[in-house]
DNA sequence: TCTGGGGTCCTAGGACCC
DNA sequence: TCTGGGGTCCTAGGACCC
């Protein structure tokens, strides 16, 4: 049996965790750069706000209605997420972490078991021990478990596929809300008279294969109670992306160099934290498509002679690719680094002609770098170009720096931010 | 002033091979 | 001038997800 568990309005719940004054008050969490609303609690939804609302457009409304706004604090959310997952593990050894706030639990098929009782217990424990409300959907397939999870929010927290009127439920469930049916597929299906999850369940498999590809076939099977989407055991990730929109327009190469250096450091940190080395690097550079002015976007990719996790080499390559694609005279909005072709970083193929002394020196340098940054905080030591061209004389505003005007403290991961009991 | 960021999976089509 | 059949591998781009 599969449980799909997720945190209700997860980011907003995390923000409320250490702010009892926000309990049952409307809270909205903004994306990086304070651009759009990415999470909001029920109270905020009731006021008519939606995920994806552009902050600067709804700001006045938000202020008038007394909504508390938070910049996203991923360090906090990741920590709460880890706590939830370790709790799930106490209930079930097989947990697939699907996203920061969603997990699938694969429970053995016991006979005569009331799974919803287990689910209520899980929900109650999460609320008591972690302080975050979760909802649980119970079904024989992932797609149905996700569907039940959505219903669970109406049923007070738990929904068991075995205990509801299934056909009736599917007939009232819009096809576009089914997991795996996005914008494009919804458009196609509606044109062909498939409007509900029930219609999709009855859609012939050969048509599904032809029109919705193998992905759609799996969805149809799952709606019919046949598990077709496997549990994912991912050993390593495929790629690392690090990109950010600038809060202001950026025109100069040195500012791009500066920001790209920061993103490269962050990307390499993730690479090293996961014990990986990368074979390819891609740099993207683009203007703002919403702008009226001239648009430019370009990318460049190169392969390293062998997989690497050595920051200086990766940074030199990143900056050289940036210089290749940079053109004067544009108002840039975003620069992005993408690392791919992952290999195991600790167990790389040795080069017959490799200078092992040099290799050891590099390894020691990087170990030292990691150590300092892990111990004293990110950015304690960094590469030369990072954070330099920072727009001095500009009232301290760095045009490429991310906006996070409403950031909450790192309650659980920074000693000085831990709440005090007085 | 101001419109997120980070991922995975699948498919089509080209290059190349025998 | 005619111009097979079967296959693999790689990549770009689309679709979808949270």
Short mmCIF file of C-alpha atoms (C1' of nucleotides) in Angstrom, two decimals:
data_model
loop_
_atom_site.label_atom_id
_atom_site.label_comp_id
_atom_site.label_asym_id
_atom_site.label_seq_id
_atom_site.Cartn_x
_atom_site.Cartn_y
_atom_site.Cartn_z
CA UNK A 1 0.00 0.00 0.00
CA UNK A 2 1.24 3.47 -0.81
CA UNK A 3 0.95 6.55 1.36
CA UNK A 4 1.47 9.96 -0.17
CA UNK A 5 2.28 12.40 2.59
CA UNK A 6 2.77 16.11 2.18
CA UNK A 7 3.02 19.16 4.35
CA UNK A 8 0.01 21.46 4.12
CA UNK A 9 1.08 24.85 2.74
CA UNK A 10 4.50 23.63 3.71
CA UNK A 11 6.62 26.79 3.50
CA UNK A 12 3.95 28.83 5.22
CA UNK A 13 3.66 26.20 7.95
CA UNK A 14 7.42 26.30 8.48
CA UNK A 15 7.31 30.06 8.82
CA UNK A 16 4.53 29.81 11.37
CA UNK A 17 6.33 27.16 13.37
CA UNK A 18 8.42 29.71 15.25
CA UNK A 19 5.91 32.52 15.04
CA UNK A 20 2.96 31.59 17.24
CA UNK A 21 1.57 35.06 16.60
CA UNK A 22 0.97 33.97 13.00
CA UNK A 23 -1.17 31.01 13.97
CA UNK A 24 -4.32 31.04 11.81
CA UNK A 25 -3.23 34.31 10.23
CA UNK A 26 -2.72 34.71 6.48
CA UNK A 27 0.90 34.06 5.44
CA UNK A 28 2.45 34.16 1.96
CA UNK A 29 5.95 33.01 1.05
CA UNK A 30 7.70 34.61 -1.92
CA UNK A 31 10.04 33.07 -4.49
CA UNK A 32 13.68 33.96 -4.74
CA UNK A 33 14.01 37.62 -5.54
CA UNK A 34 10.65 38.23 -3.87
CA UNK A 35 9.17 37.78 -7.35
CA UNK A 36 6.00 35.72 -7.03
CA UNK A 37 4.01 33.97 -4.31
CA UNK A 38 5.14 30.35 -4.17
CA UNK A 39 3.31 29.20 -1.06
CA UNK A 40 0.40 30.45 0.96
CA UNK A 41 -1.72 29.14 3.77
CA UNK A 42 -5.47 28.55 3.68
CA UNK A 43 -6.21 31.88 5.34
CA UNK A 44 -4.31 33.65 2.59
CA UNK A 45 -6.04 31.61 -0.12
CA UNK A 46 -9.37 32.57 1.40
CA UNK A 47 -8.49 36.19 0.79
CA UNK A 48 -8.24 35.42 -2.90
CA UNK A 49 -4.47 35.15 -3.39
CA UNK A 50 -2.97 32.41 -5.51
CA UNK A 51 0.30 30.65 -6.03
CA UNK A 52 2.06 32.49 -8.86
CA UNK A 53 0.66 35.94 -8.07
CA UNK A 54 3.28 38.54 -8.95
CA UNK A 55 4.28 40.21 -5.74
CA UNK A 56 4.71 43.77 -6.92
CA UNK A 57 1.28 43.63 -8.52
CA UNK A 58 -0.57 42.38 -5.43
CA UNK A 59 1.54 44.15 -2.83
CA UNK A 60 -0.93 46.87 -2.05
CA UNK A 61 -3.75 44.38 -1.68
CA UNK A 62 -1.57 42.20 0.54
CA UNK A 63 -0.75 45.07 2.84
CA UNK A 64 -4.36 46.18 3.07
CA UNK A 65 -5.54 42.70 3.98
CA UNK A 66 -2.85 42.24 6.60
CA UNK A 67 -1.06 39.27 5.06
CA UNK A 68 2.36 38.48 6.52
CA UNK A 69 4.91 38.11 3.75
CA UNK A 70 8.08 36.02 3.99
CA UNK A 71 11.02 35.64 1.62
CA UNK A 72 11.76 31.98 1.05
CA UNK A 73 14.09 30.48 3.63
CA UNK A 74 15.09 27.17 2.09
CA UNK A 75 17.55 26.35 4.83
CA UNK A 76 14.68 26.30 7.31
CA UNK A 77 12.35 24.32 5.03
CA UNK A 78 15.02 21.74 4.21
CA UNK A 79 15.67 21.17 7.89
CA UNK A 80 11.99 20.70 8.74
CA UNK A 81 11.67 18.43 5.71
CA UNK A 82 14.51 16.22 6.98
CA UNK A 83 12.79 15.95 10.37
CA UNK A 84 9.54 14.89 8.72
CA UNK A 85 11.26 12.24 6.66
CA UNK A 86 13.02 10.75 9.62
CA UNK A 87 9.64 10.55 11.33
CA UNK A 88 8.14 8.82 8.26
CA UNK A 89 10.98 6.35 8.49
CA UNK A 90 9.82 5.31 11.93
CA UNK A 91 6.48 4.35 10.42
CA UNK A 92 7.79 2.73 7.27
CA UNK A 93 11.31 1.74 6.21
CA UNK A 94 10.66 2.40 2.52
CA UNK A 95 10.37 6.11 1.96
CA UNK A 96 10.83 7.83 -1.37
CA UNK A 97 11.46 11.53 -0.94
CA UNK A 98 9.70 13.12 -3.88
CA UNK A 99 10.16 16.81 -3.13
CA UNK A 100 10.92 19.07 -0.22
CA UNK A 101 7.42 18.57 1.18
CA UNK A 102 6.23 15.30 -0.34
CA UNK A 103 7.14 11.69 0.25
CA UNK A 104 5.80 8.31 -0.77
CA UNK A 105 5.74 5.58 1.87
CA UNK A 106 5.59 1.99 0.66
CA UNK A 107 3.91 -0.09 3.33
CA UNK A 108 3.83 -3.88 3.15
CA UNK A 109 0.52 -5.41 2.09
CA UNK A 110 -0.71 -6.70 5.40
CA UNK A 111 -4.09 -8.39 5.56
CA UNK A 112 -6.80 -7.04 7.82
CA UNK A 113 -4.96 -3.81 8.37
CA UNK A 114 -6.65 -0.49 8.71
CA UNK A 115 -4.14 1.69 6.93
CA UNK A 116 -6.07 4.83 7.69
CA UNK A 117 -5.52 4.22 11.37
CA UNK A 118 -1.76 4.23 10.75
CA UNK A 119 -2.15 7.38 8.67
CA UNK A 120 -4.09 9.22 11.37
CA UNK A 121 -1.42 8.25 13.84
CA UNK A 122 1.33 9.49 11.51
CA UNK A 123 -0.47 12.76 11.02
CA UNK A 124 -1.02 13.26 14.72
CA UNK A 125 2.61 12.45 15.53
CA UNK A 126 3.93 14.85 12.90
CA UNK A 127 1.75 17.61 14.26
CA UNK A 128 2.83 16.98 17.83
CA UNK A 129 6.55 16.29 17.35
CA UNK A 130 7.40 18.52 14.41
CA UNK A 131 4.60 21.04 14.52
CA UNK A 132 3.72 20.88 10.84
CA UNK A 133 0.34 19.64 9.63
CA UNK A 134 0.52 16.87 7.03
CA UNK A 135 -2.09 15.20 4.87
CA UNK A 136 -2.03 11.53 3.87
CA UNK A 137 -3.46 9.86 0.77
CA UNK A 138 -3.67 6.06 0.81
CA UNK A 139 -4.01 4.02 -2.38
CA UNK A 140 -2.48 1.12 -4.30
CA UNK A 141 -0.74 3.40 -6.85
CA UNK A 142 1.21 6.64 -6.61
CA UNK A 143 -1.14 8.57 -8.89
CA UNK A 144 -4.19 7.55 -6.84
CA UNK A 145 -2.35 8.21 -3.57
CA UNK A 146 -1.59 11.72 -4.75
CA UNK A 147 -5.18 12.19 -5.80
CA UNK A 148 -6.35 10.98 -2.39
CA UNK A 149 -3.94 13.33 -0.72
CA UNK A 150 -5.66 16.26 -2.39
CA UNK A 151 -9.01 15.00 -1.14
CA UNK A 152 -7.52 14.39 2.30
CA UNK A 153 -7.32 18.10 2.84
CA UNK A 154 -11.11 18.24 2.63
CA UNK A 155 -11.56 15.16 4.82
CA UNK A 156 -9.51 16.55 7.68
CA UNK A 157 -6.17 15.03 6.85
CA UNK A 158 -6.48 11.44 5.65
CA UNK A 159 -8.16 9.88 2.63
CA UNK A 160 -8.18 6.15 1.95
CA UNK A 161 -8.99 5.04 -1.60
CA UNK A 162 -10.48 1.85 -0.20
CA UNK A 163 -13.07 3.72 1.79
CA UNK A 164 -14.57 6.16 -0.68
CA UNK A 165 -16.95 6.06 -3.62
CA UNK A 166 -14.23 5.70 -6.22
CA UNK A 167 -16.08 6.26 -9.50
CA UNK A 168 -17.97 9.18 -8.07
CA UNK A 169 -14.71 10.69 -6.85
CA UNK A 170 -13.03 10.34 -10.24
CA UNK A 171 -16.05 11.80 -12.04
CA UNK A 172 -15.73 14.94 -9.93
CA UNK A 173 -11.98 15.24 -10.35
CA UNK A 174 -10.79 17.51 -13.21
CA UNK A 175 -8.44 15.74 -15.58
CA UNK A 176 -5.94 18.58 -15.41
CA UNK A 177 -5.47 17.98 -11.68
CA UNK A 178 -4.29 14.41 -12.22
CA UNK A 179 -0.57 13.98 -11.50
CA UNK A 180 1.31 13.93 -14.81
CA UNK A 181 -1.40 15.71 -16.81
CA UNK A 182 -0.10 19.20 -17.42
CA UNK A 183 -1.11 22.13 -19.50
CA UNK A 184 -0.48 20.60 -22.93
CA UNK A 185 -2.11 17.24 -22.25
CA UNK A 186 -5.14 18.88 -20.61
CA UNK A 187 -5.69 20.92 -23.76
CA UNK A 188 -5.53 17.85 -25.96
CA UNK A 189 -7.77 15.76 -23.74
CA UNK A 190 -10.45 18.40 -23.37
CA UNK A 191 -10.61 18.76 -27.12
CA UNK A 192 -11.39 15.05 -27.26
CA UNK A 193 -14.06 15.16 -24.60
CA UNK A 194 -11.94 13.81 -21.75
CA UNK A 195 -12.71 16.13 -18.89
CA UNK A 196 -12.46 14.12 -15.70
CA UNK A 197 -10.14 11.59 -14.10
CA UNK A 198 -12.91 9.06 -14.73
CA UNK A 199 -12.86 9.74 -18.49
CA UNK A 200 -9.12 9.35 -18.49
CA UNK A 201 -9.33 6.08 -16.60
CA UNK A 202 -11.54 4.73 -19.41
CA UNK A 203 -9.28 6.04 -22.18
CA UNK A 204 -8.00 3.13 -24.31
CA UNK A 205 -4.32 2.34 -23.78
CA UNK A 206 -3.44 2.31 -27.48
CA UNK A 207 -4.83 5.81 -27.89
CA UNK A 208 -3.02 6.88 -24.75
CA UNK A 209 0.24 5.56 -26.15
CA UNK A 210 -0.28 7.36 -29.44
CA UNK A 211 -1.44 10.70 -28.05
CA UNK A 212 0.05 10.98 -24.59
CA UNK A 213 3.22 8.89 -24.93
CA UNK A 214 4.35 6.25 -22.50
CA UNK A 215 3.94 8.70 -19.64
CA UNK A 216 0.21 8.99 -20.33
CA UNK A 217 -0.14 5.20 -20.56
CA UNK A 218 1.28 4.89 -17.08
CA UNK A 219 -1.10 7.48 -15.75
CA UNK A 220 -4.10 5.64 -17.22
CA UNK A 221 -2.87 2.36 -15.75
CA UNK A 222 -2.36 3.92 -12.36
CA UNK A 223 -5.89 5.34 -12.39
CA UNK A 224 -7.02 1.76 -12.95
CA UNK A 225 -5.19 0.62 -9.87
CA UNK A 226 -2.20 -0.90 -11.67
CA UNK A 227 1.07 0.39 -10.24
CA UNK A 228 3.07 1.61 -13.25
CA UNK A 229 5.29 4.31 -11.79
CA UNK A 230 8.11 2.69 -9.91
CA UNK A 231 9.70 3.69 -6.69
CA UNK A 232 12.74 5.75 -7.53
CA UNK A 233 16.10 4.76 -6.10
CA UNK A 234 18.31 7.48 -7.43
CA UNK A 235 21.98 6.98 -6.72
CA UNK A 236 23.11 10.33 -8.00
CA UNK A 237 21.56 13.32 -9.59
CA UNK A 238 21.94 14.07 -13.28
CA UNK A 239 22.67 17.74 -13.14
CA UNK A 240 23.15 20.77 -10.98
CA UNK A 241 21.67 24.10 -11.98
CA UNK A 242 22.45 27.34 -10.28
CA UNK A 243 20.83 30.47 -11.60
CA UNK A 244 19.19 33.57 -10.32
CA UNK A 245 17.42 36.50 -11.81
CA UNK A 246 19.05 39.80 -11.02
CA UNK A 247 17.01 42.21 -8.98
CA UNK A 248 18.05 45.01 -11.34
CA UNK A 249 19.31 45.06 -14.91
CA UNK A 250 22.97 44.19 -15.37
CA UNK A 251 24.93 45.62 -18.31
CA UNK A 252 28.57 45.02 -17.54
CA UNK A 253 30.71 41.97 -17.93
CA UNK A 254 32.40 42.46 -14.57
CA UNK A 255 29.08 42.27 -12.75
CA UNK A 256 28.18 39.12 -14.63
CA UNK A 257 31.59 37.69 -13.76
CA UNK A 258 30.98 38.49 -10.15
CA UNK A 259 27.57 36.86 -9.99
CA UNK A 260 28.58 33.86 -12.05
CA UNK A 261 31.51 33.32 -9.69
CA UNK A 262 29.10 33.09 -6.77
CA UNK A 263 26.77 30.70 -8.55
CA UNK A 264 29.72 28.57 -9.61
CA UNK A 265 30.89 28.32 -6.03
CA UNK A 266 27.43 27.30 -4.97
CA UNK A 267 27.13 24.74 -7.77
CA UNK A 268 30.52 23.24 -6.92
CA UNK A 269 29.57 23.12 -3.25
CA UNK A 270 26.52 21.04 -4.11
CA UNK A 271 28.66 18.89 -6.40
CA UNK A 272 31.18 18.23 -3.63
CA UNK A 273 28.56 17.75 -0.93
CA UNK A 274 27.13 14.94 -3.04
CA UNK A 275 30.57 13.45 -3.66
CA UNK A 276 30.30 13.97 -7.41
CA UNK A 277 32.46 15.21 -10.25
CA UNK A 278 31.08 16.72 -13.45
CA UNK A 279 32.09 16.21 -17.07
CA UNK A 280 30.23 19.05 -18.74
CA UNK A 281 29.58 22.67 -17.99
CA UNK A 282 27.03 24.92 -19.68
CA UNK A 283 26.63 28.65 -19.19
CA UNK A 284 23.41 30.45 -20.14
CA UNK A 285 23.06 34.20 -20.38
CA UNK A 286 19.80 36.01 -21.09
CA UNK A 287 17.93 39.29 -21.05
CA UNK A 288 14.48 39.69 -19.53
CA UNK A 289 11.80 38.40 -21.91
CA UNK A 290 9.26 40.70 -20.22
CA UNK A 291 11.31 43.74 -21.18
CA UNK A 292 10.46 45.83 -24.24
CA UNK A 293 14.10 46.31 -25.23
CA UNK A 294 16.39 44.21 -27.42
CA UNK A 295 16.53 40.58 -26.43
CA UNK A 296 19.56 38.35 -26.39
CA UNK A 297 20.11 34.89 -25.03
CA UNK A 298 22.85 32.43 -25.65
CA UNK A 299 24.54 29.42 -24.20
CA UNK A 300 27.85 27.61 -24.46
CA UNK A 301 28.89 24.15 -23.35
CA UNK A 302 32.21 22.43 -22.99
CA UNK A 303 33.52 19.13 -21.77
CA UNK A 304 36.30 18.81 -19.23
CA UNK A 305 39.22 16.58 -20.20
CA UNK A 306 38.11 14.39 -17.32
CA UNK A 307 35.39 14.65 -14.65
CA UNK A 308 36.25 17.24 -12.07
CA UNK A 309 35.08 18.77 -8.80
CA UNK A 310 37.97 21.22 -8.62
CA UNK A 311 36.58 24.71 -8.19
CA UNK A 312 39.39 26.69 -9.86
CA UNK A 313 39.18 24.65 -13.06
CA UNK A 314 35.39 24.84 -13.16
CA UNK A 315 35.39 28.56 -12.46
CA UNK A 316 37.97 29.36 -15.12
CA UNK A 317 35.91 27.42 -17.63
CA UNK A 318 32.67 29.07 -16.51
CA UNK A 319 34.10 32.56 -16.94
CA UNK A 320 35.67 31.73 -20.27
CA UNK A 321 32.33 30.47 -21.60
CA UNK A 322 30.64 33.59 -20.27
CA UNK A 323 33.10 35.79 -22.16
CA UNK A 324 32.40 33.79 -25.32
CA UNK A 325 28.68 34.50 -25.25
CA UNK A 326 28.68 37.98 -23.71
CA UNK A 327 27.62 40.83 -26.03
CA UNK A 328 27.76 44.49 -25.13
CA UNK A 329 24.69 46.66 -24.99
CA UNK A 330 22.08 44.40 -23.48
CA UNK A 331 20.28 44.65 -20.17
CA UNK A 332 20.87 41.20 -18.72
CA UNK A 333 18.44 39.53 -16.41
CA UNK A 334 19.89 36.15 -15.64
CA UNK A 335 23.04 34.08 -15.78
CA UNK A 336 23.02 30.36 -15.15
CA UNK A 337 25.53 27.57 -14.69
CA UNK A 338 24.66 23.96 -15.35
CA UNK A 339 26.93 21.04 -14.47
CA UNK A 340 26.22 17.61 -15.94
CA UNK A 341 27.76 14.29 -16.89
CA UNK A 342 28.04 13.27 -13.26
CA UNK A 343 30.59 10.74 -12.07
CA UNK A 344 31.44 9.50 -8.65
CA UNK A 345 33.86 12.11 -7.34
CA UNK A 346 35.83 9.96 -4.92
CA UNK A 347 36.31 7.09 -7.25
CA UNK A 348 37.41 8.64 -10.51
CA UNK A 349 39.36 6.96 -13.24
CA UNK A 350 43.04 7.75 -12.80
CA UNK A 351 44.96 9.13 -15.67
CA UNK A 352 48.06 7.17 -16.55
CA UNK A 353 50.04 10.37 -17.07
CA UNK A 354 48.54 12.27 -14.21
CA UNK A 355 50.87 14.16 -11.93
CA UNK A 356 49.82 12.70 -8.61
CA UNK A 357 51.66 15.31 -6.56
CA UNK A 358 49.72 18.04 -8.31
CA UNK A 359 46.52 16.07 -7.83
CA UNK A 360 47.10 15.75 -4.11
CA UNK A 361 47.81 19.43 -3.81
CA UNK A 362 44.55 20.28 -5.52
CA UNK A 363 42.63 17.85 -3.37
CA UNK A 364 44.15 19.31 -0.21
CA UNK A 365 43.32 22.82 -1.32
CA UNK A 366 39.69 21.91 -1.93
CA UNK A 367 39.43 20.03 1.35
CA UNK A 368 40.70 23.07 3.17
CA UNK A 369 38.25 25.28 1.26
CA UNK A 370 35.31 23.01 2.12
CA UNK A 371 36.39 22.79 5.73
CA UNK A 372 36.57 26.54 6.25
CA UNK A 373 33.24 27.18 4.59
CA UNK A 374 31.49 24.37 6.40
CA UNK A 375 32.88 25.38 9.74
CA UNK A 376 32.61 29.14 9.58
CA UNK A 377 29.76 29.53 7.12
CA UNK A 378 29.42 29.84 3.41
CA UNK A 379 31.49 32.59 1.84
CA UNK A 380 34.17 32.61 4.57
CA UNK A 381 36.66 31.86 1.84
CA UNK A 382 35.87 32.33 -1.80
CA UNK A 383 37.29 32.81 -5.23
CA UNK A 384 38.75 36.13 -6.23
CA UNK A 385 36.04 37.55 -8.45
CA UNK A 386 33.04 36.79 -6.22
CA UNK A 387 31.33 39.73 -4.64
CA UNK A 388 33.80 42.27 -5.96
CA UNK A 389 32.15 44.37 -8.64
CA UNK A 390 29.43 45.19 -6.19
CA UNK A 391 28.24 48.51 -7.41
CA UNK A 392 29.93 50.71 -4.85
CA UNK A 393 28.58 54.21 -4.60
CA UNK A 394 25.19 52.73 -5.25
CA UNK A 395 23.92 52.96 -1.68
CA UNK A 396 25.06 49.40 -1.09
CA UNK A 397 22.63 48.00 -3.65
CA UNK A 398 24.24 45.27 -5.70
CA UNK A 399 22.30 45.00 -8.94
CA UNK A 400 22.67 41.24 -9.27
CA UNK A 401 22.06 40.36 -5.64
CA UNK A 402 18.92 38.51 -4.81
CA UNK A 403 16.17 40.41 -3.08
CA UNK A 404 15.08 38.82 0.18
CA UNK A 405 13.48 41.64 2.04
CA UNK A 406 11.36 39.51 4.35
CA UNK A 407 13.71 36.72 5.34
CA UNK A 408 12.95 34.88 8.56
CA UNK A 409 15.76 33.85 10.92
CA UNK A 410 17.39 30.41 10.49
CA UNK A 411 15.73 29.15 13.67
CA UNK A 412 17.03 25.63 13.46
CA UNK A 413 20.37 25.91 11.70
CA UNK A 414 22.11 29.03 13.05
CA UNK A 415 23.06 29.17 16.66
CA UNK A 416 22.38 32.86 17.07
CA UNK A 417 18.92 32.45 15.51
CA UNK A 418 17.72 29.67 17.80
CA UNK A 419 14.65 30.97 19.63
CA UNK A 420 15.22 31.76 23.29
CA UNK A 421 12.87 30.73 26.06
CA UNK A 422 12.67 33.61 28.48
"C1'" DT B 1 12.17 49.30 -9.86
"C1'" DC B 2 9.42 44.58 -9.76
"C1'" DT B 3 7.25 38.33 -13.44
"C1'" DG B 4 11.37 31.94 -9.24
"C1'" DG B 5 14.57 28.11 -9.20
"C1'" DG B 6 15.77 23.32 -9.56
"C1'" DG B 7 14.92 19.13 -11.17
"C1'" DT B 8 13.47 14.40 -14.10
"C1'" DC B 9 11.93 11.86 -17.97
"C1'" DC B 10 10.70 11.10 -22.77
"C1'" DT B 11 10.93 11.64 -27.80
"C1'" DA B 12 12.49 12.83 -32.29
"C1'" DG B 13 15.99 13.16 -35.21
"C1'" DG B 14 20.80 13.18 -36.67
"C1'" DA B 15 25.26 10.83 -36.95
"C1'" DC B 16 27.28 6.82 -37.41
"C1'" DC B 17 27.98 1.83 -37.86
"C1'" DC B 18 27.85 -2.83 -40.32
"C1'" DT C 1 21.39 6.43 -61.67
"C1'" DC C 2 19.94 3.22 -58.61
"C1'" DT C 3 20.28 3.95 -53.24
"C1'" DG C 4 18.44 -1.55 -47.67
"C1'" DG C 5 17.71 -2.66 -43.18
"C1'" DG C 6 18.77 -2.68 -38.68
"C1'" DG C 7 20.84 -0.91 -35.06
"C1'" DT C 8 23.21 2.29 -31.28
"C1'" DC C 9 24.35 6.51 -29.30
"C1'" DC C 10 23.89 11.27 -28.49
"C1'" DT C 11 21.60 15.70 -28.02
"C1'" DA C 12 18.11 19.32 -28.05
"C1'" DG C 13 13.93 20.45 -26.66
"C1'" DG C 14 9.36 19.59 -24.76
"C1'" DA C 15 6.45 18.39 -20.93
"C1'" DC C 16 5.86 17.99 -16.45
"C1'" DC C 17 6.69 18.34 -11.51
"C1'" DC C 18 7.18 20.98 -6.87
#
